[in-house]
Short mmCIF file of C-alpha atoms in Angstrom, two decimals:
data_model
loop_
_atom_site.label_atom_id
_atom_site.label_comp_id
_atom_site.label_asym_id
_atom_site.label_seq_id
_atom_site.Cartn_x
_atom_site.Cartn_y
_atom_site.Cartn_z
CA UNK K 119 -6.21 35.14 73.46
CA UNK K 120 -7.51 32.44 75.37
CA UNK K 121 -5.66 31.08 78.23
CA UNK K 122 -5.20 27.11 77.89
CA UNK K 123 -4.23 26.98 81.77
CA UNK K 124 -7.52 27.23 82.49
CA UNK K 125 -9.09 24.98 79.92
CA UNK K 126 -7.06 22.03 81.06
CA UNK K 127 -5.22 21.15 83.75
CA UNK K 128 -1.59 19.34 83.93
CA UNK K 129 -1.27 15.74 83.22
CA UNK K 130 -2.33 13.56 86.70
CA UNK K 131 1.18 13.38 88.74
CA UNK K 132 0.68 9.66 88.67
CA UNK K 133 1.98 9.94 85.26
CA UNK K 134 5.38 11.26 86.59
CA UNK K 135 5.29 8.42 89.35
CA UNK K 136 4.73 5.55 86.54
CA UNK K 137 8.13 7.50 84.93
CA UNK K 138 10.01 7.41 88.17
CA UNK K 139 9.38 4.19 88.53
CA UNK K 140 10.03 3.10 84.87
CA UNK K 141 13.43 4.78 85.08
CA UNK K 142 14.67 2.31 87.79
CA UNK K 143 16.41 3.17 91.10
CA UNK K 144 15.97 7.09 91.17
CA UNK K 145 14.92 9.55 93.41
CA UNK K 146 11.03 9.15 93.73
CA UNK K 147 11.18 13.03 95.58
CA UNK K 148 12.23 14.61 92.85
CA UNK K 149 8.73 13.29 91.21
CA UNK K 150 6.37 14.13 93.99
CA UNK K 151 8.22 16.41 96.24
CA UNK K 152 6.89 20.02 97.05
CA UNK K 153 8.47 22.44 94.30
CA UNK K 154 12.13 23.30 95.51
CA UNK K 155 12.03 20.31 97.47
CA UNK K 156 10.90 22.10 100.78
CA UNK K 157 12.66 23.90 103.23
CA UNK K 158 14.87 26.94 102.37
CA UNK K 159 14.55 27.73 98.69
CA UNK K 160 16.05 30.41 96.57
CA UNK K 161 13.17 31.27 94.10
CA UNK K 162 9.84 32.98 94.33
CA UNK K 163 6.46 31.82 92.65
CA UNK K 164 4.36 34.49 91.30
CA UNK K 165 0.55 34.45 90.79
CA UNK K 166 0.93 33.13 87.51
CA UNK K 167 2.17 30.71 88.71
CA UNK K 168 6.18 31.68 87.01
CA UNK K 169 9.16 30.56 89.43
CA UNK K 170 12.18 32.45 88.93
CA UNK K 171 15.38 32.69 90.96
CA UNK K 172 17.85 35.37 91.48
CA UNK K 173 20.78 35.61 89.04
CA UNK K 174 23.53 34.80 91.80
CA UNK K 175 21.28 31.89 93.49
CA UNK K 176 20.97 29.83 90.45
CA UNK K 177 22.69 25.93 90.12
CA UNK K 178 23.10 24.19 86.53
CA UNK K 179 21.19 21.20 86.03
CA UNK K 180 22.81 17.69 85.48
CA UNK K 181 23.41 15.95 82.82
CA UNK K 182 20.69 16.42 80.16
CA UNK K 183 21.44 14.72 77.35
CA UNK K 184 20.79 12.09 74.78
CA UNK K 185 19.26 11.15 71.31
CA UNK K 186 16.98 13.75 70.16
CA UNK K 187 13.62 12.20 68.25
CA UNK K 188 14.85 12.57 64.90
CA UNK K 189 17.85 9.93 66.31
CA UNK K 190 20.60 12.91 66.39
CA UNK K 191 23.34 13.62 69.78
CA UNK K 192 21.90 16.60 71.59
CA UNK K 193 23.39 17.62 75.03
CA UNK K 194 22.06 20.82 76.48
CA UNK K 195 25.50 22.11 78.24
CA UNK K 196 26.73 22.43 74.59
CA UNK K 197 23.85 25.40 74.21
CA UNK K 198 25.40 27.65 77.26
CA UNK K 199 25.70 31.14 75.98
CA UNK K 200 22.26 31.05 74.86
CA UNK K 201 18.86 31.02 76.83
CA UNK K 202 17.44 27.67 76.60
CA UNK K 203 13.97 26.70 76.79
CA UNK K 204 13.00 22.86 77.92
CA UNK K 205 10.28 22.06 77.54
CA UNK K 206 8.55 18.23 79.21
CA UNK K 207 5.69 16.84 76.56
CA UNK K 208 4.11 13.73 75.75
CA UNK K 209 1.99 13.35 72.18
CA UNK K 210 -0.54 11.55 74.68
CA UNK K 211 -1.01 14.82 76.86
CA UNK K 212 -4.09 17.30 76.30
CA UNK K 213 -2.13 20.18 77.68
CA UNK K 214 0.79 19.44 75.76
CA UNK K 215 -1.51 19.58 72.48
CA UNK K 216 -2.77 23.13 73.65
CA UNK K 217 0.87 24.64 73.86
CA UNK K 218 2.24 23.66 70.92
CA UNK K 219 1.29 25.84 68.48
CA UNK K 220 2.29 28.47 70.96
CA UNK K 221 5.98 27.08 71.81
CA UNK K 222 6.57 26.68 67.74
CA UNK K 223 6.12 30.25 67.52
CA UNK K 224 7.47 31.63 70.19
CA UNK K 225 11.17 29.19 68.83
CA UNK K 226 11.00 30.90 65.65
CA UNK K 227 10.62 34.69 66.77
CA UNK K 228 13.01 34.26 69.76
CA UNK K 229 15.95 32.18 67.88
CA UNK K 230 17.48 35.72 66.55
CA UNK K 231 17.66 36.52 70.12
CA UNK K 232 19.65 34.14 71.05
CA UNK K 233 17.11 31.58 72.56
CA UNK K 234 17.06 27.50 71.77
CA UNK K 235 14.24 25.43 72.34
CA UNK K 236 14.35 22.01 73.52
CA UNK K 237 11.79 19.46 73.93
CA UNK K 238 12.11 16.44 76.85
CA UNK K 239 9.59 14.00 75.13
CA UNK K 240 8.43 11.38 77.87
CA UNK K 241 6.10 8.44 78.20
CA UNK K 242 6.14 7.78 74.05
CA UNK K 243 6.53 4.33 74.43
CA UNK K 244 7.89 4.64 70.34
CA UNK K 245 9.00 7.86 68.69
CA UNK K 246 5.69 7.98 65.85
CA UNK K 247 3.20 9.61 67.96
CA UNK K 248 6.16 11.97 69.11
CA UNK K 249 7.11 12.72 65.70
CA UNK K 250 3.64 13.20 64.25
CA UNK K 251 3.10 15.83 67.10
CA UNK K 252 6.04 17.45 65.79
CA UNK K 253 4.96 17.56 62.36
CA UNK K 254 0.91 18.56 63.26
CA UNK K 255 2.01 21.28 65.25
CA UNK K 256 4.87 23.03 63.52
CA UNK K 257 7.64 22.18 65.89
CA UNK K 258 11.00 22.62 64.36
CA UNK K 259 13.05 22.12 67.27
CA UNK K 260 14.62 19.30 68.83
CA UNK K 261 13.48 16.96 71.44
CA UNK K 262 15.10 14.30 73.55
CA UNK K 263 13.51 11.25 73.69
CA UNK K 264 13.19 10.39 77.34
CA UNK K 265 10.39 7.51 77.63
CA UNK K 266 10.93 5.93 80.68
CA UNK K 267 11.74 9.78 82.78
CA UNK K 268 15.26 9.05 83.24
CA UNK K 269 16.27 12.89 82.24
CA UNK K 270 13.53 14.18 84.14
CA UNK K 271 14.56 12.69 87.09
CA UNK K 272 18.14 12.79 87.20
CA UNK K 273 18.74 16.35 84.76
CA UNK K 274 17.80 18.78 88.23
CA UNK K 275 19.16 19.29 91.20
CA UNK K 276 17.57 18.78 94.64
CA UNK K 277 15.91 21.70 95.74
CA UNK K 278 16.11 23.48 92.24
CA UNK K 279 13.07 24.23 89.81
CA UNK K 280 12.67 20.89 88.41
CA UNK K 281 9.84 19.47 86.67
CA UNK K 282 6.81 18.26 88.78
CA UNK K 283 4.10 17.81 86.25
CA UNK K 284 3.57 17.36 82.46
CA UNK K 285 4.03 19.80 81.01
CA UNK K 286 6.80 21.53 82.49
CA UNK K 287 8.66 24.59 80.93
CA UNK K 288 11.92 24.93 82.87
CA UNK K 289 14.35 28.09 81.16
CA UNK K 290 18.21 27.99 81.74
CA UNK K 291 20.05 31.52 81.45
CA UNK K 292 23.24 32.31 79.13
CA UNK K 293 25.39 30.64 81.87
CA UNK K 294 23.48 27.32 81.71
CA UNK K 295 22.10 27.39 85.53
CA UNK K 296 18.27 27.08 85.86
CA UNK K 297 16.74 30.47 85.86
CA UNK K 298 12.83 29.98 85.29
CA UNK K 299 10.02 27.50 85.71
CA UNK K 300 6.22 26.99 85.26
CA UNK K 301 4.28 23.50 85.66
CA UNK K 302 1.35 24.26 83.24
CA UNK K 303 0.45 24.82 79.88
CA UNK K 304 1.56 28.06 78.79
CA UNK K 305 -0.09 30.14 75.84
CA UNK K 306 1.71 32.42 73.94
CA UNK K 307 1.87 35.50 76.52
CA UNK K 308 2.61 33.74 79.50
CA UNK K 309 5.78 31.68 77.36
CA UNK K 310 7.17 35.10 76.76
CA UNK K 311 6.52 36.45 80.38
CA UNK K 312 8.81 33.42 80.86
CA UNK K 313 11.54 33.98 78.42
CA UNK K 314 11.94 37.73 77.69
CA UNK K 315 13.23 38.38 81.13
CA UNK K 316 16.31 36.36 80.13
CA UNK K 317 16.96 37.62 77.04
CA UNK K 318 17.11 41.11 78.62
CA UNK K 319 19.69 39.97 81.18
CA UNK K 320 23.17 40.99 81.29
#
């Protein structure tokens, strides 16, 4: 299988700066700050480049929640009891284009396990492009539309896994707290590597 991390690399940062700054008076460190925010941290990175933290170290994420693409309600606190999988795209972003295919499959096979997926589309400036993604690559589940990087900014906690680049994968356990993160494109083993350890939990 080929591995699309190192075919292409994640979106430029400045791309998360021009949503930062788009989203108004928010905190620009959760854009460009050093993952966990620096200083004492509770997770560990491994070569793969998969942060995880501990089951008892873990914090919930803020509010993330809003209209979904296809102009429904979705907020992600009403999924806690299952393993959630958010996932940061843009229809403009190579990367983004080389996970798809791998993220629609992986939401089909995992759903009987008790996994949702959810999609944080960002930096659409209209939903088309979004939605024709969607459609080209199979993607059944939802996705807020974020444009501007509101959600991104404002959905994690200081000093949590929170999304640094685009695309970001960021998993949240049966309890809703923030479990799991990687800030690349992921093909189909690494998304499982990702998710299966969650499912197995307790």
């Amino acid at each position: 299988m080929r591995n699309f991390s190192h075919e292409y690399s994640p979106c430029p940062r400045a791309v998360l700066l021009a949503s930062c700054a788009a989203a108004g008076a928010l905190v620009l460190s959760a854009c460009t700050g050093k993952a966990g925010g620096g200083g004492d941290t509770n997770f560990v990175t491994d070569t793969g480049g998969i942060s995880t933290v501990a089951k008892g170290k873990r914090t919930a994420p803020h509010k993330l929640a809003g209209e979904t693409l296809d102009g429904a309600q979705l907020d992600v606190a009403d999924l806690k009891g299952k393993v959630v999988v958010m996932n940061v795209w843009g229809s403009w972003c190579p990367p983004c284009r080389a996970e798809a295919r791998h993220f629609a499959k992986v939401a089909k096979e995992t759903k009987p396990k008790g996994v949702e997926f959810v999609g944080i589309n960002t930096r659409d400036a209209n939903k088309g492009p979004a939605i024709s993604f969607e459609k080209d690559y199979g993607i059944e589940y939802p996705s807020l539309y974020d444009p501007a990087g509101k959600l991104i900014v404002t959905g994690f906690p200081k000093g949590s896994l929170n999304p640094q680049a685009i695309p970001s994968t960021i998993v949240l356990d049966r309890d809703g707290k923030i479990a799991a993160r990687s800030l690349k494109a992921l093909d189909e083993s690494e998304l499982r590597k990702l998710v299966e350890p969650l499912i197995a939990e307790k």
